[in-house]
């Protein structure tokens, strides 16, 4: 190359840190979509069970799907599932307490099976009164947390999710969107918070498992950046 000529700058390569941020955004979107469809599927199956057992009743004019469920229930549950599943690993990361208890898909699938069983029990098992059923489901839900989670953040988020979800459900029932048969706790059934608690733990475990590969990638990247700050 002759003197005085300058080499034309080529396309600037992104450092691995910037590339990782981009891939992390894509990964976050994919995990959100997966969690959304998992939530939709579980909502269709579990809500169908509740309707068949006449636990929940929808007005005829809002029943609009092949699963005899109000059309808005699956999307709402899917959205909530995506938020919960993304929130759990995020809270773990911010608290500096990575969840390491039973991090394998076989454990996650067992957790889902137990959650479905708890929901099934709420609709099919007959007790003398709702208090006995509520206490039984509460024990099963806490047992699910102890068996598949055991983290303080998981328990706290589960309680918060149960409170908020129950409050929203009470508002929906109060405004006549749908109703529960034999309500015994402010327009709803007293065992409903137990179902929401177990559902939050279940979706949190799924979200944590989906995020595990990303967590390992970021841990490896942090070590590389600390060793060579110029990589950013």
Coordinates of C-alpha atoms in Angstrom, one line a residue:
X1 CA 0.0 0.0 0.0
X2 CA 1.4 3.4 -1.0
X3 CA 2.4 6.0 1.6
X4 CA -0.3 8.4 2.6
X5 CA -3.0 6.0 1.8
X6 CA -5.1 4.9 4.7
X7 CA -6.7 1.6 5.1
X8 CA -10.4 1.8 4.7
X9 CA -12.0 0.8 8.0
X10 CA -13.8 -2.5 7.8
X11 CA -17.0 -3.3 9.7
X12 CA -16.3 -3.0 13.4
X13 CA -16.5 -6.3 15.2
X14 CA -18.6 -6.4 18.3
X15 CA -16.9 -7.7 21.5
X16 CA -18.2 -10.9 23.0
X17 CA -19.9 -8.9 25.8
X18 CA -22.1 -6.9 23.4
X19 CA -22.8 -10.0 21.3
X20 CA -23.8 -11.8 24.5
X21 CA -26.2 -9.0 25.4
X22 CA -27.8 -9.4 22.0
X23 CA -28.1 -13.1 22.3
X24 CA -29.4 -12.7 25.8
X25 CA -32.3 -10.6 24.6
X26 CA -33.2 -13.2 22.0
X27 CA -32.9 -15.9 24.6
X28 CA -35.2 -13.9 26.9
X29 CA -37.8 -13.6 24.2
X30 CA -37.6 -17.3 23.4
X31 CA -38.0 -18.3 27.0
X32 CA -41.0 -15.9 27.4
X33 CA -42.7 -17.5 24.4
X34 CA -42.1 -21.0 25.7
X35 CA -43.4 -20.1 29.1
X36 CA -46.4 -18.4 27.6
X37 CA -47.5 -21.6 25.7
X38 CA -46.8 -23.8 28.7
X39 CA -49.1 -21.5 30.7
X40 CA -51.8 -21.6 28.0
X41 CA -51.7 -25.4 27.8
X42 CA -51.9 -25.8 31.6
X43 CA -54.7 -23.3 31.8
X44 CA -56.8 -25.1 29.2
X45 CA -56.3 -28.5 30.9
X46 CA -56.8 -27.4 34.5
X47 CA -59.6 -25.0 33.8
X48 CA -61.4 -27.7 31.9
X49 CA -61.2 -29.9 35.0
X50 CA -62.6 -27.2 37.2
X51 CA -65.5 -26.5 34.9
X52 CA -66.3 -30.2 34.5
X53 CA -66.5 -30.5 38.3
X54 CA -68.6 -27.4 38.5
X55 CA -66.1 -25.6 40.6
X56 CA -66.0 -22.6 38.4
X57 CA -69.0 -21.3 36.4
X58 CA -68.8 -19.0 33.4
X59 CA -71.8 -17.2 31.8
X60 CA -72.9 -18.9 28.6
X61 CA -72.1 -15.8 26.5
X62 CA -68.4 -15.8 27.4
X63 CA -67.8 -19.5 26.7
X64 CA -66.0 -19.4 23.4
X65 CA -63.5 -22.3 22.9
X66 CA -63.4 -26.0 22.1
X67 CA -62.3 -26.6 25.7
X68 CA -65.5 -24.9 27.1
X69 CA -63.4 -22.2 28.7
X70 CA -63.7 -18.4 28.5
X71 CA -61.4 -17.2 25.7
X72 CA -59.4 -14.8 27.8
X73 CA -58.4 -17.3 30.5
X74 CA -55.6 -19.1 28.6
X75 CA -53.9 -15.9 27.3
X76 CA -54.0 -14.3 30.8
X77 CA -52.6 -17.5 32.3
X78 CA -49.9 -17.7 29.6
X79 CA -48.9 -14.1 30.2
X80 CA -48.7 -14.6 33.9
X81 CA -46.7 -17.8 33.4
X82 CA -44.2 -16.0 31.2
X83 CA -43.8 -13.1 33.8
X84 CA -43.4 -15.6 36.7
X85 CA -41.0 -17.9 34.8
X86 CA -38.8 -14.9 33.8
X87 CA -39.0 -13.3 37.2
X88 CA -37.7 -16.2 39.3
X89 CA -34.2 -16.5 37.7
X90 CA -34.0 -12.7 37.6
X91 CA -34.7 -12.4 41.4
X92 CA -32.2 -15.2 42.0
X93 CA -29.5 -13.3 40.1
X94 CA -30.1 -10.0 41.8
X95 CA -30.1 -11.6 45.2
X96 CA -26.9 -13.4 44.4
X97 CA -28.4 -16.7 45.4
X98 CA -28.4 -18.9 42.3
X99 CA -30.9 -21.7 42.7
X100 CA -29.0 -25.0 42.6
X101 CA -31.5 -27.4 44.2
X102 CA -32.6 -30.2 41.8
X103 CA -31.7 -28.4 38.6
X104 CA -32.7 -31.1 36.1
X105 CA -35.7 -31.5 33.7
X106 CA -36.8 -34.8 35.4
X107 CA -37.3 -32.8 38.6
X108 CA -39.2 -30.1 36.8
X109 CA -41.5 -32.6 35.2
X110 CA -42.2 -34.2 38.5
X111 CA -43.0 -30.8 39.9
X112 CA -45.5 -30.2 37.1
X113 CA -47.1 -33.6 37.7
X114 CA -47.5 -32.8 41.5
X115 CA -49.0 -29.4 40.6
X116 CA -51.6 -31.0 38.3
X117 CA -52.3 -33.5 41.0
X118 CA -52.9 -30.7 43.6
X119 CA -55.3 -29.0 41.1
X120 CA -57.0 -32.3 40.4
X121 CA -57.5 -32.9 44.1
X122 CA -59.1 -29.5 44.6
X123 CA -61.8 -30.5 42.0
X124 CA -62.3 -34.2 42.7
X125 CA -61.5 -35.0 46.3
X126 CA -64.5 -34.7 48.6
X127 CA -64.0 -33.5 52.2
X128 CA -66.5 -32.8 54.9
X129 CA -65.9 -29.1 54.6
X130 CA -63.8 -26.6 52.8
X131 CA -61.5 -26.0 55.7
X132 CA -60.2 -29.5 55.7
X133 CA -59.7 -29.3 51.9
X134 CA -57.9 -26.0 52.2
X135 CA -55.5 -27.2 55.0
X136 CA -54.8 -30.4 52.9
X137 CA -54.0 -28.4 49.8
X138 CA -51.9 -25.9 51.8
X139 CA -49.8 -28.8 53.2
X140 CA -49.4 -30.3 49.7
X141 CA -48.4 -26.9 48.2
X142 CA -45.8 -26.3 50.9
X143 CA -44.6 -29.8 50.4
X144 CA -44.2 -29.1 46.7
X145 CA -42.1 -26.1 47.5
X146 CA -40.0 -28.1 50.0
X147 CA -39.5 -31.0 47.5
X148 CA -38.6 -29.0 44.4
X149 CA -37.5 -25.5 45.5
X150 CA -36.5 -24.9 49.1
X151 CA -35.3 -21.3 48.4
X152 CA -36.4 -18.3 50.4
X153 CA -36.9 -16.3 47.2
X154 CA -39.1 -19.0 45.8
X155 CA -41.3 -19.1 48.9
X156 CA -41.6 -15.4 49.1
X157 CA -42.5 -15.0 45.4
X158 CA -45.0 -17.9 45.7
X159 CA -46.7 -16.1 48.6
X160 CA -46.8 -12.8 46.7
X161 CA -48.1 -14.5 43.6
X162 CA -50.8 -16.3 45.6
X163 CA -51.9 -13.0 47.2
X164 CA -52.0 -11.0 44.0
X165 CA -53.7 -13.7 41.9
X166 CA -56.3 -14.3 44.6
X167 CA -57.1 -10.6 44.8
X168 CA -57.5 -10.3 41.0
X169 CA -59.7 -13.4 41.0
X170 CA -61.9 -11.9 43.8
X171 CA -62.3 -8.7 41.7
X172 CA -63.3 -10.7 38.6
X173 CA -65.9 -12.7 40.6
X174 CA -67.1 -9.5 42.3
X175 CA -67.7 -7.9 38.9
X176 CA -69.6 -10.9 37.6
X177 CA -67.0 -12.2 35.1
X178 CA -67.5 -15.7 36.5
X179 CA -68.2 -17.3 39.8
X180 CA -67.3 -20.2 42.1
X181 CA -69.7 -22.7 43.5
X182 CA -69.9 -22.7 47.3
X183 CA -67.6 -19.7 47.8
X184 CA -66.3 -19.5 51.4
X185 CA -63.6 -16.8 51.2
X186 CA -64.6 -13.4 49.8
X187 CA -66.4 -14.7 46.7
X188 CA -63.9 -17.5 46.0
X189 CA -62.9 -20.8 47.5
X190 CA -60.5 -20.8 50.5
X191 CA -58.1 -23.2 48.8
X192 CA -57.5 -21.0 45.8
X193 CA -54.4 -19.3 47.2
X194 CA -52.8 -22.8 47.6
X195 CA -53.3 -23.5 43.9
X196 CA -51.8 -20.1 42.9
X197 CA -48.9 -20.7 45.3
X198 CA -48.2 -24.2 43.8
X199 CA -48.6 -22.8 40.3
X200 CA -46.1 -20.0 41.0
X201 CA -43.5 -22.5 42.3
X202 CA -44.0 -24.7 39.3
X203 CA -43.7 -22.0 36.7
X204 CA -40.7 -20.6 38.6
X205 CA -38.9 -24.0 38.4
X206 CA -39.6 -24.2 34.7
X207 CA -38.3 -20.7 34.2
X208 CA -35.2 -21.4 36.2
X209 CA -34.5 -24.5 34.2
X210 CA -34.9 -22.7 30.9
X211 CA -32.5 -20.0 32.1
X212 CA -29.8 -22.4 33.4
X213 CA -27.8 -22.5 30.1
X214 CA -27.9 -18.7 29.9
X215 CA -26.7 -18.4 33.5
X216 CA -23.7 -20.6 32.8
X217 CA -22.9 -18.6 29.7
X218 CA -22.9 -15.3 31.6
X219 CA -20.8 -16.8 34.4
X220 CA -18.2 -17.8 31.8
X221 CA -18.3 -14.4 30.2
X222 CA -17.9 -12.6 33.5
X223 CA -14.7 -14.6 34.1
X224 CA -13.4 -13.7 30.6
X225 CA -14.1 -10.0 31.1
X226 CA -12.5 -9.9 34.5
X227 CA -9.4 -11.6 33.0
X228 CA -9.3 -9.2 30.0
X229 CA -11.3 -6.0 30.3
X230 CA -10.5 -5.1 26.6
X231 CA -13.0 -7.8 25.5
X232 CA -16.0 -5.4 26.1

